Amino acid sequence: MNAKQILTTLMMVLALIVVGSTAMAADMPEQVTIDTMVELFEAVEFDHDMQSELGEDCSVCHHHTTGTGTTDDRCISCHANSDELETVACINCHVSDPFSSEQLSRESQEIYQFHIDRPGLKGAYHWNCTGCHEEMGGPTGCEDCHARTPEGGVFYHKDATGSAGEGGHL
Amino acid sequence: MSGISRRKFLAASVAVGAATTLGGTKKALAAGSFSGYPDGMGVLVDLTRCIGCRSCEAACNKEQKLPDPNLPFDDMSVFDQTFHHGTQKRRTDESAYTVVNRYTPEGSDPIYRKVQCNHCAEPACLSSCSVNAYTKTKEGAVIYNGSVCVGCRNCMIACPFNVPAYSYSSAFGAVVKKCIFYHETRLKDGLPPACVEICPQEALTFGKRKDLLKIGHQRIQTHPGRYIDRIYGEKELGGTHWMYLSPIPVEEVGFDPRPGNEPIISHVKDFLGVVPMVLAIWPALFTGFHLLAKNQEGHEDHEHEIEQQHDEEGGQQ
Ligand code: SF4
């Protein structure tokens, strides 16, 4: 292999890497708008770019779906070498209505042991986000991420001013 | 009020008493053979997930159109409230069908426990009710019919979880208030309760009771060390439709650790069997009481007469 051949090979490899990473970057959203509870809380703009820089590896949040090896004991037994899936967004597996009749009958018929009791979207977000925030010293209060709408204020009765101790008879 | 209406009321209550004691016997005989509704729904409460945000309380308040709370639902100072000289935490009442309490076991982070009706498979409230105001539905809820309730509060005493509450503020209508699992407005259509829907942590898992048991046991198995090996409500008191997974022994989060696996009805079954017998001897019994009382009266009168006589004699002396 002469110098020219080596150079060509190197350039091809480089080109492949560039194409590959562009494809990944194109797939990867910079920002994700989470707007499943907009009646009570403003939508949350999730800075996916910033968060993915913080995370060591996609599998921290995406389990085995991005093709990076999962580290979760329960997933690894089947998904150690799983390929990237077509859809990797949280909502593709963690549904927003985990307790609807359709989901419950799906759950009743689930054959894969570790797919039983799959968290819904809200659970998955909160466990992942607050779990990590607790470890990393990120914000964990409800309103640190979720600004309330006026309806939210009414819902929580934010203006109630009775005295403590009156609540609840004995 | 006339004497007639009072007498009518008494007659009616005796009739109701007779009817319900017979009803009670039927229920008592059924206990033991009834193993609950297999497809009944329930909720698995996972105490390791609950963060004490009280959103479930707010959702219940809104959907059940309960009175405004004294403090906002995001005011966490309520966790410091205690009653009966610090021995009792908040409990459910007519204005709150669910409350969340905080427990701070030594050496562990605080644990929060949501309290509401546990919708027993064989409810003690139902067996104790003399007018059959309670019903256990096949969907899993324990509901009550306020229009027949006479406010005797037997159910409040019978409930092992201290749940039914008496409505002090209503002069008419339904007087006992508790969580009814949204039976009419949600459960019948297969919808989860509002508290389950709002919970940010999915601390509340809604599903068929039998599926929840599977899920609960799987959680215990796949997360060694996270939970104690017990689903509270699986067997306790004959089984409940709201069940709990706990990271620490249940007595540390305010549960009776050994309530027994028998439904309350089994404990009173023998007693209830005696009731028809009592009814049979009722007239004789009361005639006896009456005669006794009369005798006593006569006796007293007699004594009184004697005393008078003595006085008179004394006066003469
Ligand atoms: S809404 Fe969920 S997390 Fe919040 S207090 Fe209720 S059960 Fe706990």
XYZ file of C-alpha atoms and ligand atoms in Angstrom:
495
model
C 0.000 0.000 0.000
C 1.576 3.268 -1.117
C 1.227 6.669 0.412
C -1.546 7.666 -2.009
C -3.617 4.597 -1.185
C -3.211 5.194 2.510
C -4.349 8.779 2.094
C -7.407 7.748 0.062
C -8.380 5.143 2.660
C -7.952 7.638 5.459
C -10.080 10.201 3.651
C -12.797 7.654 3.043
C -12.833 6.678 6.682
C -12.975 10.323 7.683
C -15.801 10.969 5.252
C -17.733 8.047 6.695
C -17.285 9.357 10.209
C -18.466 12.812 9.193
C -21.495 11.430 7.359
C -22.250 9.125 10.280
C -22.109 11.839 12.888
C -24.125 14.250 10.764
C -26.800 11.610 10.461
C -26.786 11.167 14.244
C -26.840 14.893 14.882
C -29.706 15.270 12.453
C -31.657 12.573 14.308
C -30.960 14.032 17.663
C -33.261 16.846 18.689
C -31.600 19.914 20.211
C -34.654 20.702 22.206
C -37.627 18.580 23.312
C -40.862 20.264 24.275
C -42.654 18.384 27.023
C -46.242 19.519 27.014
C -48.325 16.687 28.390
C -49.639 18.559 31.450
C -50.233 22.013 30.006
C -53.489 22.530 31.839
C -51.774 22.951 35.184
C -48.147 23.577 34.187
C -46.421 25.445 31.385
C -44.658 23.258 28.826
C -41.078 22.383 29.719
C -38.345 23.066 27.154
C -35.924 20.231 27.656
C -32.444 21.164 26.471
C -31.487 17.848 24.930
C -28.154 19.209 23.636
C -27.021 20.359 27.032
C -28.282 17.246 28.791
C -26.607 14.862 26.354
C -23.312 16.628 26.912
C -23.696 16.054 30.639
C -24.621 12.392 30.321
C -21.768 9.978 29.832
C -23.591 7.910 27.311
C -26.985 7.786 25.582
C -27.936 4.589 27.376
C -28.140 6.447 30.684
C -31.544 7.670 29.522
C -32.248 5.623 26.404
C -31.503 2.118 27.699
C -30.699 -0.052 24.668
C -32.622 1.892 22.040
C -29.792 4.042 20.671
C -27.428 1.165 20.001
C -25.085 2.114 22.820
C -24.777 -0.869 25.138
C -27.125 -0.746 28.084
C -25.822 -1.072 31.616
C -29.107 -1.975 33.301
C -28.932 -5.503 34.693
C -32.489 -6.247 33.760
C -32.123 -5.106 30.133
C -28.668 -6.450 29.508
C -29.649 -10.116 29.574
C -31.541 -9.663 26.297
C -30.279 -6.364 24.901
C -26.506 -6.444 25.375
C -25.959 -6.221 21.629
C -29.237 -4.731 20.442
C -29.116 -2.431 17.433
C -30.414 1.087 17.422
C -34.199 1.134 17.147
C -36.134 3.162 14.669
C -37.706 5.276 17.333
C -35.824 6.258 20.422
C -38.031 8.994 21.879
C -39.227 8.332 25.456
C -42.877 8.458 24.434
C -42.456 5.588 21.969
C -42.231 3.117 24.842
C -43.398 5.110 27.864
C -46.967 5.949 26.978
C -48.735 8.995 28.327
C -51.823 6.959 29.331
C -50.380 3.922 31.105
C -53.668 3.153 32.872
C -56.112 3.363 29.978
C -58.103 0.194 29.300
C -56.071 -0.509 26.148
C -52.782 -0.238 27.986
C -54.034 -2.351 30.870
C -55.101 -5.158 28.565
C -51.749 -4.921 26.772
C -50.118 -5.177 30.186
C -52.196 -8.255 31.041
C -50.954 -9.940 27.866
C -47.329 -8.835 28.068
C -45.107 -11.866 27.597
C -41.705 -10.364 28.296
C -41.128 -10.420 32.019
C -39.146 -7.203 32.137
C -41.611 -5.335 29.971
C -44.345 -5.851 32.552
C -44.919 -2.801 34.723
C -43.309 -0.464 32.206
C -43.430 3.082 33.577
C -45.647 5.614 31.865
C -44.195 8.800 30.407
C -44.672 10.930 33.499
C -43.084 8.337 35.784
C -40.183 7.740 33.390
C -39.414 11.462 33.083
C -39.632 12.179 36.767
C -37.583 9.210 37.939
C -34.910 9.831 35.345
C -34.717 13.594 35.726
C -35.081 13.946 39.483
C -33.029 10.812 40.157
C -30.100 12.288 38.260
C -30.686 15.818 39.574
C -30.498 14.497 43.119
C -27.175 12.832 42.424
C -25.726 15.763 40.484
C -27.150 18.502 42.690
C -29.610 19.717 40.044
C -32.959 21.316 40.853
C -35.585 18.940 42.281
C -38.509 21.142 43.373
C -41.712 20.869 41.318
C -41.708 24.487 40.271
C -37.996 24.511 39.479
C -38.954 22.860 36.199
C -42.721 23.356 35.994
C -44.007 26.916 36.017
C -47.643 26.813 37.072
C -50.462 28.101 34.937
C -53.211 30.147 36.651
C -55.302 26.953 36.630
C -52.439 25.238 38.406
C -52.573 27.886 41.134
C -56.293 27.266 41.599
C -55.750 23.514 41.572
C -53.274 23.697 44.453
C -55.375 26.363 46.231
C -52.295 28.544 46.480
C -54.262 31.341 48.189
C -55.724 29.229 50.993
C -54.918 30.968 54.249
C -56.665 29.023 56.983
C -54.672 28.183 60.058
C -52.788 24.946 60.409
C -54.166 22.407 62.808
C -57.783 22.961 61.886
C -57.672 20.415 59.137
C -58.960 16.961 59.842
C -61.305 16.021 62.605
C -60.247 13.380 65.020
C -93.489 16.291 67.828
C -96.482 14.016 68.362
C -96.332 10.734 70.164
C -97.619 8.967 67.081
C -94.706 9.899 64.884
C -92.310 8.918 67.609
C -93.977 5.571 67.989
C -93.964 5.099 64.229
C -90.269 5.855 64.180
C -89.597 3.309 66.888
C -91.664 0.670 65.135
C -89.825 1.333 61.909
C -86.453 1.087 63.546
C -87.329 -2.238 65.127
C -88.424 -3.492 61.703
C -85.212 -2.258 60.146
C -83.292 -3.839 62.980
C -84.983 -7.167 62.381
C -84.467 -7.001 58.626
C -80.823 -6.109 58.893
C -79.932 -8.601 61.533
C -81.347 -11.281 59.254
C -79.426 -9.693 56.375
C -76.386 -9.707 58.576
C -76.665 -13.431 59.102
C -76.800 -14.014 55.393
C -73.650 -11.975 54.992
C -72.041 -13.847 57.837
C -72.774 -17.181 56.250
C -71.327 -15.969 52.986
C -68.047 -14.994 54.609
C -65.378 -17.571 54.135
C -66.683 -18.809 50.803
C -66.426 -15.435 49.043
C -63.021 -14.819 47.579
C -63.565 -11.390 46.082
C -64.274 -10.286 42.544
C -61.475 -11.716 40.408
C -61.507 -8.920 37.856
C -61.912 -6.151 40.391
C -59.624 -3.180 39.950
C -57.233 -1.832 42.522
C -54.251 0.408 43.108
C -50.775 -0.542 44.220
C -49.230 2.252 46.294
C -45.433 2.170 46.182
C -44.062 4.046 49.177
C -40.561 4.054 47.707
C -41.818 6.263 44.888
C -43.995 8.768 46.725
C -42.352 12.163 47.290
C -45.162 13.668 49.357
C -46.109 16.313 46.798
C -49.810 16.105 47.774
C -50.964 16.464 44.173
C -53.198 13.451 44.748
C -54.955 15.334 47.553
C -55.486 18.318 45.276
C -56.831 16.149 42.446
C -59.278 14.426 44.807
C -60.430 17.752 46.220
C -61.097 19.147 42.759
C -62.840 16.185 41.231
C -64.965 15.334 44.267
C -65.811 19.033 44.649
C -64.743 19.010 48.282
C -64.572 22.176 50.408
C -61.568 24.486 50.082
C -58.635 23.333 52.193
C -57.337 25.391 55.107
C -53.851 25.435 53.660
C -52.679 25.180 50.042
C -51.994 21.682 48.756
C -48.340 22.535 48.282
C -47.956 23.567 51.922
C -45.832 20.869 53.484
C -46.326 22.108 57.057
C -49.392 19.836 57.214
C -47.009 16.929 57.700
C -46.206 18.319 61.142
C -49.846 18.318 62.249
C -50.708 15.739 64.864
C -53.763 15.027 66.957
C -54.506 13.258 70.233
C -51.319 14.522 71.885
C -49.093 13.654 68.996
C -50.270 10.057 68.698
C -52.283 10.440 65.521
C -51.398 11.882 62.153
C -53.852 13.439 59.741
C -56.775 11.246 58.788
C -59.410 11.350 56.107
C -62.535 13.365 56.803
C -65.567 14.853 55.120
C -63.441 17.452 53.352
C -60.531 15.184 52.402
C -61.088 11.651 51.148
C -57.345 11.158 50.917
C -54.431 12.559 52.915
C -50.688 12.014 52.685
C -48.730 11.585 55.903
C -44.991 11.727 56.497
C -43.038 9.223 58.582
C -39.432 9.783 59.534
C -37.923 6.495 60.617
C -34.486 6.734 62.169
C -31.658 6.528 59.705
C -33.860 6.738 56.648
C -35.216 9.450 54.390
C -38.782 10.456 55.116
C -41.425 8.052 53.823
C -44.790 9.375 52.707
C -47.953 7.319 52.850
C -51.150 8.222 51.090
C -54.242 7.234 53.056
C -57.687 6.600 51.581
C -60.304 3.853 51.667
C -58.525 0.595 50.860
C -61.641 -0.912 49.309
C -61.529 -4.231 51.168
C -62.705 -7.360 49.375
C -64.911 -8.070 52.395
C -65.437 -4.686 53.976
C -66.035 -4.330 57.700
C -68.042 -1.152 57.086
C -70.415 -3.108 54.894
C -70.890 -5.883 57.460
C -71.400 -3.411 60.263
C -73.972 -1.257 58.498
C -77.467 -1.840 59.811
C -79.232 -0.331 56.800
C -77.074 -1.870 54.061
C -75.806 1.494 52.877
C -72.563 -0.052 51.614
C -71.976 -2.123 48.488
C -68.861 -3.834 47.205
C -69.010 -3.508 43.421
C -67.627 -6.081 41.022
C -65.292 -3.377 39.690
C -63.630 -3.293 43.105
C -65.036 -0.191 44.800
C -66.753 0.025 48.166
C -69.520 2.544 47.655
C -72.277 3.757 49.923
C -75.778 5.024 49.540
C -76.062 8.186 51.578
C -79.834 8.358 51.219
C -80.407 5.342 53.471
C -77.650 6.135 55.965
C -79.074 6.878 59.404
C -75.811 8.230 60.788
C -75.273 5.494 63.368
C -71.509 5.548 62.697
C -71.069 1.802 63.148
C -68.917 1.781 60.022
C -66.568 4.357 61.510
C -65.979 2.083 64.458
C -65.778 -1.083 62.368
C -63.264 0.153 59.780
C -59.808 -1.201 60.636
C -58.219 1.692 58.728
C -60.160 4.512 60.351
C -61.490 5.729 57.028
C -65.218 6.527 56.944
C -65.795 9.976 58.376
C -68.947 11.508 59.732
C -70.115 14.697 58.119
C -70.669 17.097 60.991
C -71.619 19.936 58.703
C -74.521 18.336 56.880
C -77.854 18.239 58.617
C -79.467 16.171 55.866
C -78.513 13.616 53.274
C -75.369 11.552 53.182
C -73.611 11.712 56.486
C -70.743 9.313 56.049
C -68.017 10.393 53.662
C -65.144 8.441 52.187
C -63.275 7.635 48.980
C -65.546 5.737 46.581
C -62.925 4.986 43.909
C -64.907 7.240 41.499
C -67.123 4.243 40.943
C -69.838 5.983 38.938
C -67.758 8.612 37.178
C -64.607 6.682 36.298
C -64.193 3.116 37.511
C -67.297 1.765 35.769
C -65.820 2.967 32.484
C -62.423 1.489 33.240
C -60.842 4.857 34.031
C -58.226 5.312 36.771
C -58.924 7.587 39.766
C -57.909 11.257 39.531
C -55.180 10.784 42.167
C -53.577 8.032 40.093
C -53.704 10.178 36.976
C -52.055 13.204 38.572
C -49.295 11.394 40.505
C -46.000 12.588 39.003
C -44.083 9.660 40.415
C -46.389 6.848 39.376
C -46.396 5.930 43.025
C -49.947 4.760 42.351
C -50.369 1.919 39.859
C -53.914 1.214 38.721
C -54.901 -2.165 37.335
C -56.694 -5.430 37.939
C -55.995 -6.543 41.475
C -54.579 -9.847 40.276
C -52.184 -8.050 37.877
C -51.130 -5.657 40.623
C -50.162 -8.594 42.808
C -47.990 -9.932 40.003
C -46.421 -6.515 39.505
C -45.857 -6.057 43.233
C -44.111 -9.396 43.636
C -41.986 -8.723 40.594
C -40.886 -5.348 41.984
C -39.902 -6.999 45.238
C -37.949 -9.687 43.382
C -36.176 -7.512 40.862
C -35.130 -4.793 43.310
C -33.519 -6.687 46.154
C -33.193 -4.531 49.228
C -35.606 -1.901 48.026
C -38.752 -3.352 49.585
C -39.701 -5.526 52.504
C -41.096 -8.832 51.238
C -44.735 -8.050 51.758
C -47.607 -6.539 49.823
C -49.758 -5.040 52.546
C -53.341 -5.799 51.589
C -52.636 -8.965 49.639
C -53.964 -11.105 52.471
C -54.516 -8.700 55.359
C -58.127 -8.610 56.552
C -59.209 -10.882 53.727
C -57.480 -8.724 51.088
C -57.882 -5.117 50.031
C -58.076 -3.567 46.579
C -55.653 -0.766 47.447
C -52.376 -2.333 48.482
C -49.011 -1.060 49.622
C -45.345 -1.779 48.931
C -43.072 -0.460 51.643
C -39.313 -0.132 52.066
C -39.578 -0.517 55.853
C -41.731 -2.611 58.204
C -45.335 -1.489 57.858
C -45.717 -0.550 61.526
C -43.149 2.203 60.925
C -45.487 3.814 58.431
C -48.490 3.613 60.708
C -50.056 0.297 59.696
C -51.194 -2.395 62.071
C -48.545 -5.032 61.312
C -50.726 -7.967 62.313
C -54.321 -7.258 61.499
C -54.822 -10.947 60.656
C -55.851 -12.380 57.329
C -59.467 -12.889 58.222
C -61.964 -10.255 57.147
C -63.606 -8.502 60.086
C -66.902 -10.251 59.292
C -65.384 -13.599 60.355
C -64.814 -12.299 63.853
C -68.410 -11.264 64.321
C -69.979 -14.151 62.406
C -70.710 -16.212 65.497
C -72.109 -13.232 67.278
C -74.360 -12.354 64.347
C -75.631 -15.934 64.297
C -77.019 -15.380 67.777
C -78.975 -12.315 66.799
C -82.042 -14.081 65.284
C -82.286 -16.119 68.466
C -82.341 -12.936 70.459
C -85.076 -11.670 68.189
C -87.128 -14.767 68.873
C -86.985 -14.280 72.599
C -87.278 -10.496 72.270
C -90.964 -10.252 73.366
C -90.419 -12.556 76.311
C -87.293 -10.692 77.262
C -88.997 -7.342 77.243
C -92.040 -8.627 79.028
C -89.610 -9.860 81.640
C -87.911 -6.481 81.860
C -91.254 -4.793 82.082
C -92.467 -7.016 84.882
C -89.235 -6.630 86.749
C -89.419 -2.887 86.461
C -93.018 -2.893 87.550
C -92.286 -5.068 90.510
C -89.462 -2.787 91.455
C -91.745 0.196 91.213
C -94.370 -1.486 93.343
C -91.754 -2.354 95.870
C -90.493 1.195 96.054
C -94.019 2.524 96.479
C -94.522 0.062 99.276
C -91.322 1.136 100.979
C -92.339 4.688 100.559
C -95.610 3.956 102.248
C -93.843 2.273 105.113
C -91.508 5.230 105.548
C -94.489 7.507 105.612
C -96.103 5.331 108.190
C -92.964 5.468 110.290
C -92.885 9.236 109.989
C -96.444 9.463 111.034
C -95.838 7.145 113.949
C -92.747 9.187 114.908
C -94.794 12.344 114.726
C -97.365 10.922 117.033
C -94.800 9.928 119.618
S -49.307 12.538 44.022
Fe -48.067 10.661 44.104
S -46.042 11.334 44.758
Fe -47.435 13.011 45.196
S -48.057 12.651 47.330
Fe -49.609 11.663 46.061
S -48.920 9.544 45.874
Fe -47.153 10.725 46.593
